[in-house]
mmCIF file of C-alpha atoms and ligand atoms in Angstrom:
data_model
loop_
_atom_site.group_PDB
_atom_site.id
_atom_site.type_symbol
_atom_site.label_atom_id
_atom_site.label_comp_id
_atom_site.label_asym_id
_atom_site.label_seq_id
_atom_site.Cartn_x
_atom_site.Cartn_y
_atom_site.Cartn_z
ATOM 1 C CA MET A 277 0.044 -0.008 -0.021
ATOM 2 C CA THR A 278 1.376 3.356 -1.090
ATOM 3 C CA VAL A 279 0.501 6.550 0.741
ATOM 4 C CA ILE A 280 0.848 9.636 -1.316
ATOM 5 C CA PHE A 281 0.932 13.030 0.496
ATOM 6 C CA LYS A 282 -0.285 15.668 -1.915
ATOM 7 C CA ASN A 283 0.193 19.345 -1.120
ATOM 8 C CA LEU A 284 0.750 18.521 2.507
ATOM 9 C CA ASP A 285 -0.105 21.557 4.706
ATOM 10 C CA ILE A 286 2.339 21.363 7.552
ATOM 11 C CA GLU A 287 0.633 24.243 9.491
ATOM 12 C CA ALA A 288 -2.803 22.669 9.415
ATOM 13 C CA LEU A 289 -1.338 19.431 10.579
ATOM 14 C CA LYS A 290 0.353 21.153 13.499
ATOM 15 C CA HIS A 291 -2.885 22.720 14.534
ATOM 16 C CA LYS A 292 -4.675 19.393 14.389
ATOM 17 C CA VAL A 293 -2.065 17.907 16.683
ATOM 18 C CA ALA A 294 -2.506 20.901 19.043
ATOM 19 C CA SER A 295 -6.304 20.422 19.105
ATOM 20 C CA ALA A 296 -5.949 16.858 19.877
ATOM 21 C CA HIS A 297 -3.772 17.846 22.697
ATOM 22 C CA ILE A 298 -6.472 20.258 24.114
ATOM 23 C CA PHE A 299 -9.134 17.493 23.997
ATOM 24 C CA THR A 300 -6.783 15.119 25.716
ATOM 25 C CA LYS A 301 -6.188 17.762 28.440
ATOM 26 C CA ALA A 302 -9.941 18.342 28.914
ATOM 27 C CA PHE A 303 -10.637 14.697 28.997
ATOM 28 C CA LYS A 304 -8.014 14.326 31.671
ATOM 29 C CA LEU A 305 -9.642 17.238 33.721
ATOM 30 C CA ILE A 306 -13.103 15.676 33.499
ATOM 31 C CA LYS A 307 -11.628 12.368 34.489
ATOM 32 C CA GLU A 308 -9.959 13.887 37.561
ATOM 33 C CA ASN A 309 -13.088 15.949 38.714
ATOM 34 C CA ARG A 310 -15.782 13.436 37.876
ATOM 35 C CA ILE A 311 -17.867 13.843 41.113
ATOM 36 C CA ALA A 312 -17.871 17.674 41.123
ATOM 37 C CA ILE A 313 -19.064 17.760 37.528
ATOM 38 C CA ARG A 314 -21.777 15.261 38.262
ATOM 39 C CA ILE A 315 -23.089 17.469 41.132
ATOM 40 C CA LEU A 316 -23.027 20.507 38.870
ATOM 41 C CA SER A 317 -24.916 18.646 36.146
ATOM 42 C CA ILE A 318 -27.610 17.640 38.591
ATOM 43 C CA CYS A 319 -27.896 21.277 39.811
ATOM 44 C CA ILE A 320 -28.317 22.494 36.192
ATOM 45 C CA ILE A 321 -30.967 19.931 35.448
ATOM 46 C CA PHE A 322 -32.825 20.736 38.651
ATOM 47 C CA LEU A 323 -32.773 24.462 37.837
ATOM 48 C CA MET A 324 -34.047 23.803 34.345
ATOM 49 C CA LEU A 325 -36.885 21.693 35.780
ATOM 50 C CA VAL A 326 -37.897 24.569 38.167
ATOM 51 C CA ILE A 327 -37.925 27.060 35.287
ATOM 52 C CA VAL A 328 -39.991 24.821 33.092
ATOM 53 C CA ASP A 329 -42.395 24.166 35.942
ATOM 54 C CA THR A 330 -42.807 27.913 36.782
ATOM 55 C CA MET A 331 -43.480 28.628 33.159
ATOM 56 C CA ALA A 332 -46.167 25.981 33.088
ATOM 57 C CA VAL A 333 -47.890 27.297 36.266
ATOM 58 C CA GLY A 334 -47.585 30.939 35.221
ATOM 59 C CA LEU A 335 -46.412 33.524 37.546
ATOM 60 C CA ASN A 336 -47.954 36.888 36.851
ATOM 61 C CA PHE A 337 -47.804 40.420 38.060
ATOM 62 C CA GLY A 338 -51.104 41.893 39.343
ATOM 63 C CA PHE A 339 -52.590 44.329 41.832
ATOM 64 C CA ASN A 340 -54.194 43.835 45.184
ATOM 65 C CA VAL A 341 -57.341 45.969 45.542
ATOM 66 C CA LYS A 342 -57.462 47.414 49.045
ATOM 67 C CA TYR A 343 -60.780 48.901 50.114
ATOM 68 C CA GLU A 344 -61.670 50.190 53.604
ATOM 69 C CA GLY A 345 -58.459 48.626 54.986
ATOM 70 C CA LYS A 346 -59.125 45.242 53.530
ATOM 71 C CA VAL A 347 -57.766 43.419 50.422
ATOM 72 C CA ILE A 348 -61.007 42.659 48.596
ATOM 73 C CA ALA A 349 -59.759 41.455 45.229
ATOM 74 C CA THR A 350 -56.795 40.971 42.869
ATOM 75 C CA VAL A 351 -56.831 42.524 39.375
ATOM 76 C CA GLN A 352 -54.487 42.337 36.453
ATOM 77 C CA ASN A 353 -55.074 45.768 35.128
ATOM 78 C CA PRO A 354 -55.462 48.906 37.412
ATOM 79 C CA ASP A 355 -58.300 50.063 35.143
ATOM 80 C CA VAL A 356 -60.421 47.116 36.278
ATOM 81 C CA SER A 357 -60.517 48.597 39.746
ATOM 82 C CA LYS A 358 -61.704 51.980 38.336
ATOM 83 C CA VAL A 359 -64.445 50.331 36.235
ATOM 84 C CA ALA A 360 -65.481 48.291 39.258
ATOM 85 C CA ARG A 361 -65.879 51.394 41.354
ATOM 86 C CA SER A 362 -68.047 53.019 38.600
ATOM 87 C CA ILE A 363 -70.188 49.840 38.490
ATOM 88 C CA ALA A 364 -70.547 49.904 42.304
ATOM 89 C CA VAL A 365 -71.635 53.588 42.213
ATOM 90 C CA GLU A 366 -74.104 52.864 39.480
ATOM 91 C CA ASN A 367 -75.542 49.848 41.309
ATOM 92 C CA VAL A 368 -76.495 52.011 44.267
ATOM 93 C CA SER A 369 -79.884 53.549 43.515
ATOM 94 C CA SER A 370 -79.582 56.410 45.948
ATOM 95 C CA GLU A 371 -78.347 59.762 44.907
ATOM 96 C CA GLY A 372 -74.928 60.746 46.145
ATOM 97 C CA ALA A 373 -73.502 57.201 45.967
ATOM 98 C CA ASP A 374 -70.282 58.541 44.473
ATOM 99 C CA GLY A 375 -69.472 60.357 47.685
ATOM 100 C CA ALA A 376 -70.231 57.305 49.831
ATOM 101 C CA ILE A 377 -67.958 54.929 47.991
ATOM 102 C CA SER A 378 -64.285 55.660 48.423
ATOM 103 C CA VAL A 379 -61.525 54.946 45.854
ATOM 104 C CA PRO A 380 -59.822 51.605 46.305
ATOM 105 C CA LYS A 381 -56.025 51.475 46.648
ATOM 106 C CA LEU A 382 -53.817 49.249 44.514
ATOM 107 C CA THR A 383 -50.571 47.445 45.452
ATOM 108 C CA LEU A 384 -48.382 45.507 43.082
ATOM 109 C CA THR A 385 -48.317 41.734 43.645
ATOM 110 C CA LEU A 386 -46.943 38.650 42.120
ATOM 111 C CA THR A 387 -49.478 35.977 41.678
ATOM 112 C CA VAL A 388 -49.561 32.435 40.527
ATOM 113 C CA GLY A 389 -51.864 31.565 37.726
ATOM 114 C CA ASN A 390 -54.458 33.757 36.102
ATOM 115 C CA ASN A 391 -57.001 34.025 38.865
ATOM 116 C CA PHE A 392 -57.729 37.689 38.539
ATOM 117 C CA ASP A 393 -61.138 39.097 39.603
ATOM 118 C CA THR A 394 -63.515 40.641 37.098
ATOM 119 C CA ALA A 395 -64.777 44.229 37.377
ATOM 120 C CA LYS A 396 -68.235 42.902 38.344
ATOM 121 C CA LYS A 397 -66.841 40.791 41.198
ATOM 122 C CA VAL A 398 -64.737 43.688 42.447
ATOM 123 C CA ALA A 399 -67.803 45.948 42.321
ATOM 124 C CA ASP A 400 -69.792 43.520 44.383
ATOM 125 C CA ALA A 401 -66.964 43.373 46.901
ATOM 126 C CA ILE A 402 -66.886 47.175 47.088
ATOM 127 C CA ILE A 403 -70.635 47.349 47.746
ATOM 128 C CA GLU A 404 -70.417 44.536 50.315
ATOM 129 C CA ASN A 405 -67.687 46.373 52.181
ATOM 130 C CA THR A 406 -69.302 49.793 52.145
ATOM 131 C CA GLY A 407 -70.935 50.313 55.504
ATOM 132 C CA ASP A 408 -73.290 53.107 54.254
ATOM 133 C CA VAL A 409 -74.767 50.918 51.491
ATOM 134 C CA VAL A 410 -77.486 48.373 52.283
ATOM 135 C CA LYS A 411 -79.771 46.086 50.400
ATOM 136 C CA ALA A 412 -83.308 47.423 50.522
ATOM 137 C CA SER A 413 -86.518 48.048 48.498
ATOM 138 C CA ALA A 414 -88.028 51.179 47.094
ATOM 139 C CA LEU A 415 -91.783 51.746 46.766
ATOM 140 C CA VAL A 416 -92.451 53.242 43.372
ATOM 141 C CA ILE A 417 -95.989 54.620 42.727
ATOM 142 C CA ASN A 418 -96.827 55.548 39.125
ATOM 143 C CA GLY A 419 -93.156 55.750 38.400
ATOM 144 C CA GLU A 420 -92.260 57.947 41.380
ATOM 145 C CA THR A 421 -90.171 56.640 44.253
ATOM 146 C CA LEU A 422 -92.003 57.382 47.485
ATOM 147 C CA VAL A 423 -90.101 55.576 50.166
ATOM 148 C CA CYS A 424 -87.255 53.186 50.624
ATOM 149 C CA GLY A 425 -86.885 50.719 53.401
ATOM 150 C CA ASP A 426 -86.429 47.161 54.538
ATOM 151 C CA ALA A 427 -87.702 44.835 51.872
ATOM 152 C CA GLU A 428 -89.472 42.507 54.277
ATOM 153 C CA VAL A 429 -91.172 45.371 56.096
ATOM 154 C CA LEU A 430 -92.330 46.907 52.817
ATOM 155 C CA ASP A 431 -93.710 43.579 51.522
ATOM 156 C CA LYS A 432 -95.494 42.999 54.795
ATOM 157 C CA GLN A 433 -97.115 46.464 54.809
ATOM 158 C CA LEU A 434 -98.187 46.158 51.153
ATOM 159 C CA ASN A 435 -99.696 42.793 51.768
ATOM 160 C CA SER A 436 -101.474 43.965 54.814
ATOM 161 C CA ARG A 437 -102.932 46.962 52.950
ATOM 162 C CA LYS A 438 -103.967 44.822 49.987
ATOM 163 C CA THR A 439 -105.858 42.409 52.179
ATOM 164 C CA ALA A 440 -107.268 45.052 54.538
ATOM 165 C CA TYR A 441 -110.796 44.943 53.062
ATOM 166 C CA TYR A 442 -111.106 41.200 52.617
ATOM 167 C CA ILE A 443 -114.435 39.842 53.721
ATOM 168 C CA ASP A 444 -114.254 36.882 56.043
ATOM 169 C CA GLY A 445 -115.421 33.607 54.509
ATOM 170 C CA ALA A 446 -115.388 35.118 50.965
ATOM 171 C CA GLU A 447 -113.170 34.436 47.987
ATOM 172 C CA ASN A 448 -111.278 37.701 47.835
ATOM 173 C CA THR A 449 -109.033 39.297 45.330
ATOM 174 C CA SER A 450 -107.622 42.876 45.357
ATOM 175 C CA GLU A 451 -105.406 45.307 43.517
ATOM 176 C CA PHE A 452 -104.028 48.765 43.996
ATOM 177 C CA ALA A 453 -105.679 51.529 42.077
ATOM 178 C CA ASP A 454 -102.243 52.999 41.251
ATOM 179 C CA GLN A 455 -99.308 51.311 39.575
ATOM 180 C CA VAL A 456 -97.315 49.900 42.511
ATOM 181 C CA GLU A 457 -93.753 48.684 42.062
ATOM 182 C CA VAL A 458 -91.204 47.443 44.491
ATOM 183 C CA ILE A 459 -87.698 47.826 43.266
ATOM 184 C CA SER A 460 -85.014 46.054 45.312
ATOM 185 C CA GLY A 461 -81.418 47.123 45.059
ATOM 186 C CA TYR A 462 -78.693 48.857 46.958
ATOM 187 C CA TYR A 463 -79.451 52.111 48.713
ATOM 188 C CA LEU A 464 -77.647 54.497 51.029
ATOM 189 C CA LYS A 465 -78.546 53.863 54.675
ATOM 190 C CA ARG A 466 -79.550 57.485 55.147
ATOM 191 C CA ASP A 467 -82.377 57.087 52.568
ATOM 192 C CA LEU A 468 -84.090 54.323 54.449
ATOM 193 C CA VAL A 469 -87.208 55.077 56.518
ATOM 194 C CA ASP A 470 -88.683 53.070 59.452
ATOM 195 C CA GLU A 471 -91.758 50.891 59.430
ATOM 196 C CA ASP A 472 -94.083 53.677 60.756
ATOM 197 C CA GLN A 473 -93.227 55.888 57.859
ATOM 198 C CA ILE A 474 -93.615 52.983 55.368
ATOM 199 C CA LYS A 475 -97.023 52.184 56.875
ATOM 200 C CA LEU A 476 -98.073 55.858 56.513
ATOM 201 C CA VAL A 477 -97.302 55.868 52.803
ATOM 202 C CA VAL A 478 -98.720 52.373 52.126
ATOM 203 C CA ASP A 479 -101.959 53.094 54.035
ATOM 204 C CA ALA A 480 -102.662 55.992 51.722
ATOM 205 C CA LEU A 481 -102.843 53.623 48.754
ATOM 206 C CA GLN A 482 -106.276 53.023 47.281
ATOM 207 C CA VAL A 483 -107.308 49.392 47.260
ATOM 208 C CA LYS A 484 -109.940 47.811 45.019
ATOM 209 C CA THR A 485 -111.319 44.573 46.458
ATOM 210 C CA THR A 486 -113.544 42.037 44.850
ATOM 211 C CA SER A 487 -115.234 39.462 47.139
ATOM 212 C CA LYS A 488 -117.227 36.504 46.076
ATOM 213 C CA ILE A 489 -119.681 35.543 48.782
ATOM 214 C CA VAL A 490 -121.707 32.400 48.976
ATOM 215 C CA LYS A 491 -124.764 33.095 51.108
ATOM 216 C CA ASP A 492 -127.134 30.437 52.220
ATOM 217 C CA THR A 493 -130.682 31.482 53.237
ATOM 218 C CA THR A 494 -133.003 29.302 55.262
ATOM 219 C CA VAL A 495 -136.427 28.933 53.832
ATOM 220 C CA LYS A 496 -138.855 28.228 56.688
ATOM 221 C CA TYR A 497 -141.157 25.264 56.216
ATOM 222 C CA SER A 498 -144.867 25.639 56.296
ATOM 223 C CA THR A 499 -147.371 23.561 58.239
ATOM 224 C CA LYS A 500 -150.439 21.848 56.853
ATOM 225 C CA THR A 501 -153.178 20.390 58.932
ATOM 226 C CA VAL A 502 -154.927 17.301 57.761
ATOM 227 C CA TRP A 503 -158.374 16.700 59.371
ATOM 228 C CA SER A 504 -159.272 13.139 59.992
ATOM 229 C CA SER A 505 -162.449 11.665 61.300
ATOM 230 C CA LYS A 506 -160.446 8.537 62.135
ATOM 231 C CA TYR A 507 -159.274 10.267 65.251
ATOM 232 C CA SER A 508 -161.204 11.883 68.098
ATOM 233 C CA ALA A 509 -161.300 15.666 68.458
ATOM 234 C CA GLY A 510 -158.276 16.737 70.496
ATOM 235 C CA TYR A 511 -155.980 14.251 68.683
ATOM 236 C CA SER A 512 -153.011 15.970 67.078
ATOM 237 C CA LYS A 513 -149.910 14.378 65.700
ATOM 238 C CA ILE A 514 -147.090 15.515 63.322
ATOM 239 C CA THR A 515 -147.303 12.929 60.569
ATOM 240 C CA THR A 516 -144.594 14.539 58.385
ATOM 241 C CA VAL A 517 -141.778 16.366 60.063
ATOM 242 C CA GLY A 518 -141.184 19.752 58.514
ATOM 243 C CA LYS A 519 -137.732 20.641 57.273
ATOM 244 C CA ASN A 520 -136.317 24.016 56.321
ATOM 245 C CA GLY A 521 -135.047 24.514 52.839
ATOM 246 C CA ILE A 522 -131.852 26.244 51.737
ATOM 247 C CA THR A 523 -131.431 28.807 49.003
ATOM 248 C CA ARG A 524 -127.880 29.583 47.917
ATOM 249 C CA GLU A 525 -126.887 32.905 46.409
ATOM 250 C CA VAL A 526 -123.518 33.736 44.972
ATOM 251 C CA GLN A 527 -122.777 37.466 45.190
ATOM 252 C CA LEU A 528 -119.917 39.498 43.831
ATOM 253 C CA ILE A 529 -119.161 42.597 45.945
ATOM 254 C CA GLU A 530 -116.731 45.197 44.689
ATOM 255 C CA SER A 531 -115.365 47.863 47.036
ATOM 256 C CA VAL A 532 -112.823 50.706 47.066
ATOM 257 C CA ASN A 533 -111.098 51.156 50.386
ATOM 258 C CA GLY A 534 -113.863 49.046 51.991
ATOM 259 C CA GLU A 535 -116.695 51.085 50.573
ATOM 260 C CA GLN A 536 -119.058 49.012 48.416
ATOM 261 C CA THR A 537 -119.194 50.234 44.814
ATOM 262 C CA ALA A 538 -121.052 47.356 43.202
ATOM 263 C CA SER A 539 -122.923 44.173 44.087
ATOM 264 C CA THR A 540 -123.925 41.533 41.537
ATOM 265 C CA THR A 541 -125.799 38.261 42.088
ATOM 266 C CA LEU A 542 -123.981 35.712 40.016
ATOM 267 C CA GLU A 543 -126.290 32.824 40.697
ATOM 268 C CA LYS A 544 -129.164 31.814 42.861
ATOM 269 C CA GLN A 545 -130.121 28.188 43.390
ATOM 270 C CA VAL A 546 -132.302 26.058 45.545
ATOM 271 C CA VAL A 547 -130.022 23.687 47.484
ATOM 272 C CA SER A 548 -132.942 21.959 49.100
ATOM 273 C CA SER A 549 -136.658 22.711 49.065
ATOM 274 C CA PRO A 550 -138.543 22.966 52.373
ATOM 275 C CA VAL A 551 -140.598 20.041 53.457
ATOM 276 C CA THR A 552 -144.098 20.980 54.613
ATOM 277 C CA GLU A 553 -144.954 19.778 58.044
ATOM 278 C CA VAL A 554 -148.149 17.783 58.138
ATOM 279 C CA VAL A 555 -150.236 17.702 61.307
ATOM 280 C CA THR A 556 -153.054 15.242 61.482
ATOM 281 C CA VAL A 557 -155.871 16.448 63.716
ATOM 282 C CA GLY A 558 -158.833 14.312 64.750
ATOM 283 C CA THR A 559 -162.384 15.529 64.252
ATOM 284 C CA ALA A 560 -164.428 12.580 65.397
ATOM 285 C CA ALA A 561 -166.630 13.235 68.425
ATOM 286 C CA SER A 562 -165.208 11.333 71.364
ATOM 287 C CA SER A 563 -167.019 10.530 74.515
ATOM 288 C CA SER A 564 -165.143 13.377 76.233
ATOM 289 C CA SER A 565 -166.054 15.802 73.469
ATOM 290 C CA ASN A 566 -169.589 14.669 73.600
ATOM 291 C CA ALA A 567 -169.420 15.325 77.340
ATOM 292 C CA ALA A 568 -168.082 18.772 76.784
ATOM 293 C CA ALA A 569 -170.735 19.430 74.139
ATOM 294 C CA SER A 570 -173.519 18.223 76.362
ATOM 295 C CA ALA A 571 -172.096 20.097 79.360
ATOM 296 C CA ALA A 572 -172.243 23.310 77.342
ATOM 297 C CA GLY A 573 -175.470 22.055 75.863
ATOM 298 C CA PHE A 574 -174.589 23.350 72.436
ATOM 299 C CA ILE A 575 -176.401 22.700 69.209
ATOM 300 C CA CYS A 576 -174.919 23.188 65.700
ATOM 301 C CA PRO A 577 -175.515 26.831 64.743
ATOM 302 C CA ILE A 578 -176.644 25.848 61.194
ATOM 303 C CA SER A 579 -179.168 23.104 60.441
ATOM 304 C CA LYS A 580 -177.874 19.745 59.281
ATOM 305 C CA GLY A 581 -177.561 19.415 55.498
ATOM 306 C CA GLN A 582 -177.262 23.155 54.958
ATOM 307 C CA TYR A 583 -173.521 23.533 55.599
ATOM 308 C CA LYS A 584 -170.161 21.978 54.831
ATOM 309 C CA VAL A 585 -167.049 22.277 57.011
ATOM 310 C CA VAL A 586 -164.474 24.143 54.945
ATOM 311 C CA ALA A 587 -161.930 25.042 57.621
ATOM 312 C CA TYR A 588 -161.160 23.449 60.973
ATOM 313 C CA TRP A 589 -159.362 24.654 63.999
ATOM 314 C CA GLY A 590 -155.684 25.565 63.331
ATOM 315 C CA ASP A 591 -155.727 24.792 59.646
ATOM 316 C CA GLY A 592 -152.060 25.803 59.230
ATOM 317 C CA ARG A 593 -152.926 29.467 59.407
ATOM 318 C CA ASN A 594 -153.686 29.861 63.114
ATOM 319 C CA HIS A 595 -157.423 29.612 62.411
ATOM 320 C CA LYS A 596 -159.006 29.634 65.866
ATOM 321 C CA ALA A 597 -162.475 28.729 64.745
ATOM 322 C CA ILE A 598 -164.466 26.442 62.476
ATOM 323 C CA ASP A 599 -165.837 27.554 59.147
ATOM 324 C CA LEU A 600 -169.204 26.286 57.964
ATOM 325 C CA ALA A 601 -169.873 27.151 54.306
ATOM 326 C CA ALA A 602 -173.520 27.713 53.503
ATOM 327 C CA ASN A 603 -175.621 29.755 51.088
ATOM 328 C CA LYS A 604 -176.103 33.403 51.711
ATOM 329 C CA GLY A 605 -179.064 34.029 53.939
ATOM 330 C CA VAL A 606 -179.091 30.608 55.617
ATOM 331 C CA ALA A 607 -180.152 30.990 59.218
ATOM 332 C CA ILE A 608 -177.564 31.073 62.012
ATOM 333 C CA PHE A 609 -178.913 29.856 65.419
ATOM 334 C CA ALA A 610 -177.671 30.586 68.930
ATOM 335 C CA ALA A 611 -175.748 27.435 69.945
ATOM 336 C CA ALA A 612 -177.089 27.906 73.482
ATOM 337 C CA ALA A 613 -179.118 30.323 75.517
ATOM 338 C CA GLY A 614 -177.399 33.490 76.673
ATOM 339 C CA THR A 615 -177.066 37.269 76.505
ATOM 340 C CA VAL A 616 -175.933 39.064 73.335
ATOM 341 C CA GLU A 617 -172.660 40.708 74.399
ATOM 342 C CA SER A 618 -172.133 42.455 71.093
ATOM 343 C CA ALA A 619 -173.761 42.613 67.643
ATOM 344 C CA GLY A 620 -172.191 44.790 64.997
ATOM 345 C CA TYR A 621 -169.598 45.250 62.269
ATOM 346 C CA LYS A 622 -165.824 44.784 62.467
ATOM 347 C CA SER A 623 -163.397 45.054 59.545
ATOM 348 C CA ASP A 624 -162.150 41.499 60.051
ATOM 349 C CA TYR A 625 -165.208 39.653 61.357
ATOM 350 C CA GLY A 626 -167.702 41.643 59.262
ATOM 351 C CA TYR A 627 -171.227 41.527 60.787
ATOM 352 C CA ASN A 628 -170.819 39.381 63.880
ATOM 353 C CA VAL A 629 -172.542 38.459 67.136
ATOM 354 C CA VAL A 630 -170.994 37.451 70.492
ATOM 355 C CA ILE A 631 -173.233 35.543 72.957
ATOM 356 C CA ASN A 632 -172.283 35.129 76.630
ATOM 357 C CA HIS A 633 -173.555 31.790 77.905
ATOM 358 C CA GLY A 634 -172.276 32.194 81.467
ATOM 359 C CA ASN A 635 -169.678 30.042 83.255
ATOM 360 C CA GLY A 636 -166.964 31.817 81.266
ATOM 361 C CA ILE A 637 -168.242 30.434 77.926
ATOM 362 C CA LYS A 638 -168.935 32.672 74.928
ATOM 363 C CA THR A 639 -169.590 32.022 71.197
ATOM 364 C CA ARG A 640 -168.983 34.213 68.132
ATOM 365 C CA TYR A 641 -170.773 34.098 64.780
ATOM 366 C CA ALA A 642 -168.977 36.104 62.034
ATOM 367 C CA HIS A 643 -169.153 37.195 58.354
ATOM 368 C CA ALA A 644 -172.962 37.388 58.492
ATOM 369 C CA SER A 645 -174.934 39.142 55.767
ATOM 370 C CA ALA A 646 -177.460 40.398 58.340
ATOM 371 C CA LEU A 647 -177.903 40.494 62.139
ATOM 372 C CA CYS A 648 -181.206 39.689 63.922
ATOM 373 C CA VAL A 649 -180.170 40.629 67.513
ATOM 374 C CA LYS A 650 -178.896 43.549 69.472
ATOM 375 C CA ALA A 651 -176.340 43.876 72.332
ATOM 376 C CA GLY A 652 -177.928 43.219 75.749
ATOM 377 C CA GLN A 653 -180.683 41.033 74.351
ATOM 378 C CA THR A 654 -181.215 37.569 75.810
ATOM 379 C CA VAL A 655 -181.530 34.717 73.364
ATOM 380 C CA THR A 656 -182.718 31.196 73.621
ATOM 381 C CA GLN A 657 -181.024 28.124 72.201
ATOM 382 C CA GLY A 658 -181.861 27.682 68.468
ATOM 383 C CA GLN A 659 -183.073 31.292 68.072
ATOM 384 C CA MET A 660 -182.056 32.772 64.743
ATOM 385 C CA ILE A 661 -179.501 35.528 65.477
ATOM 386 C CA ALA A 662 -178.041 36.226 62.022
ATOM 387 C CA ALA A 663 -177.937 35.135 58.325
ATOM 388 C CA VAL A 664 -174.932 33.550 56.499
ATOM 389 C CA GLY A 665 -172.896 36.043 54.429
ATOM 390 C CA SER A 666 -169.368 37.016 53.418
ATOM 391 C CA THR A 667 -168.756 40.314 55.071
ATOM 392 C CA GLY A 668 -165.408 41.429 56.510
ATOM 393 C CA TYR A 669 -162.295 39.378 55.843
ATOM 394 C CA SER A 670 -163.970 36.594 53.939
ATOM 395 C CA THR A 671 -163.779 35.099 50.432
ATOM 396 C CA GLY A 672 -167.104 33.240 50.345
ATOM 397 C CA ASN A 673 -170.389 32.783 52.136
ATOM 398 C CA HIS A 674 -169.761 30.957 55.432
ATOM 399 C CA LEU A 675 -170.168 31.111 59.163
ATOM 400 C CA HIS A 676 -167.012 31.607 61.148
ATOM 401 C CA PHE A 677 -167.846 30.045 64.556
ATOM 402 C CA GLU A 678 -165.687 30.599 67.640
ATOM 403 C CA VAL A 679 -165.990 29.096 71.149
ATOM 404 C CA ILE A 680 -164.306 31.237 73.841
ATOM 405 C CA VAL A 681 -163.612 29.713 77.237
ATOM 406 C CA ASN A 682 -162.433 32.140 79.914
ATOM 407 C CA GLY A 683 -161.263 34.584 77.252
ATOM 408 C CA THR A 684 -159.380 32.010 75.152
ATOM 409 C CA ARG A 685 -160.587 30.658 71.871
ATOM 410 C CA VAL A 686 -160.686 26.841 71.911
ATOM 411 C CA ASN A 687 -161.396 24.215 69.202
ATOM 412 C CA PRO A 688 -165.187 24.398 68.632
ATOM 413 C CA ALA A 689 -165.291 20.849 67.139
ATOM 414 C CA PRO A 690 -165.793 19.004 70.434
ATOM 415 C CA TYR A 691 -168.630 21.418 71.421
ATOM 416 C CA ILE A 692 -170.946 20.806 68.548
ATOM 417 C CA ASN A 693 -172.100 17.822 66.632
ATOM 418 C CA LEU A 694 -170.873 18.199 63.140
ATOM 419 C CA GLY A 695 -172.883 16.378 60.550
HETATM 420 ZN ZN1 LIG B 979 -163.206 31.333 59.852
#
């Protein structure tokens, strides 16, 4: 093998040898200080790791917002604090809020990450830390703010006013005549009024109330008397128990400040109809009634076959007599002998005669068309004293016959023999 050196550069070769010498020296140094270099390497790696880590986490410069001696937020830009204060001032509804909210102070800070507060959040913190600003409600009537106070107190007073004219037991609704608004927000403490002042303003509001009332009215039952010859005179028994009915009315009552302005009947219905009470009264002559009749010694005041009983004692209308219908002009006889106590005209009885039979017993004969006797006159049993008619309070020709014992009218049925 032949090696040919062409244009050999001696200088370059010398340099190469020198370089090789430096490397050899360095290698020798590293070899001699192996441990120290290892420690240095570890330190460099560790430092690099810390830098990389810090960059990943993100260390940032920011500003602490100090308000009323307290750090309330951290912002990135000083302008955020300014904007926040403006928002806070604007959020307070009272006038002069600008004077009540001081200017926050800023101090530079180094912060980890990007957790800076927004202007809105800072504004909230400013309001929260301003002693003169409170959360409250304003009462606005027809667009004009009248008072400002505790929200709960205002609500309570408005509700109490709105329900002031409710009718017990009714279905009530109400509204204010004016446009009433409650606006809650932040207000300066000095603008708030107490409960008494709120009440004064609220009580001046006009209230329109509508009440739906359901009213039940009792309909009294009536009584009907059924006369029965199956039972003796003096027999009386309720055969159908009467029951009151109920009528229901639904009324709508409108009022302004409790003064009624309108009343409308929405509906009226019969909830239950009354049940007529039926009283069965006996008319048959009993041995005792015969005894009474014979004791009084009465005869029937109209001859047999000439009358018909049309109304008995009681008769559901407090009829304290017996009515014998007969043709006009039919003779009316004295039931027993006695003295004519009165004979004349009365608006209710028409032409009528009262005969006193002694022993506290009297008889009356009413609605006559003509009288045949005069007061003070004595009459005998069966003597014609009057003629049947329809005078006074009467709707047809009949004799209204009463028996009066010691001043009290009694059922005449047992005293006379009715054919
Ligand atoms: Zn009568």
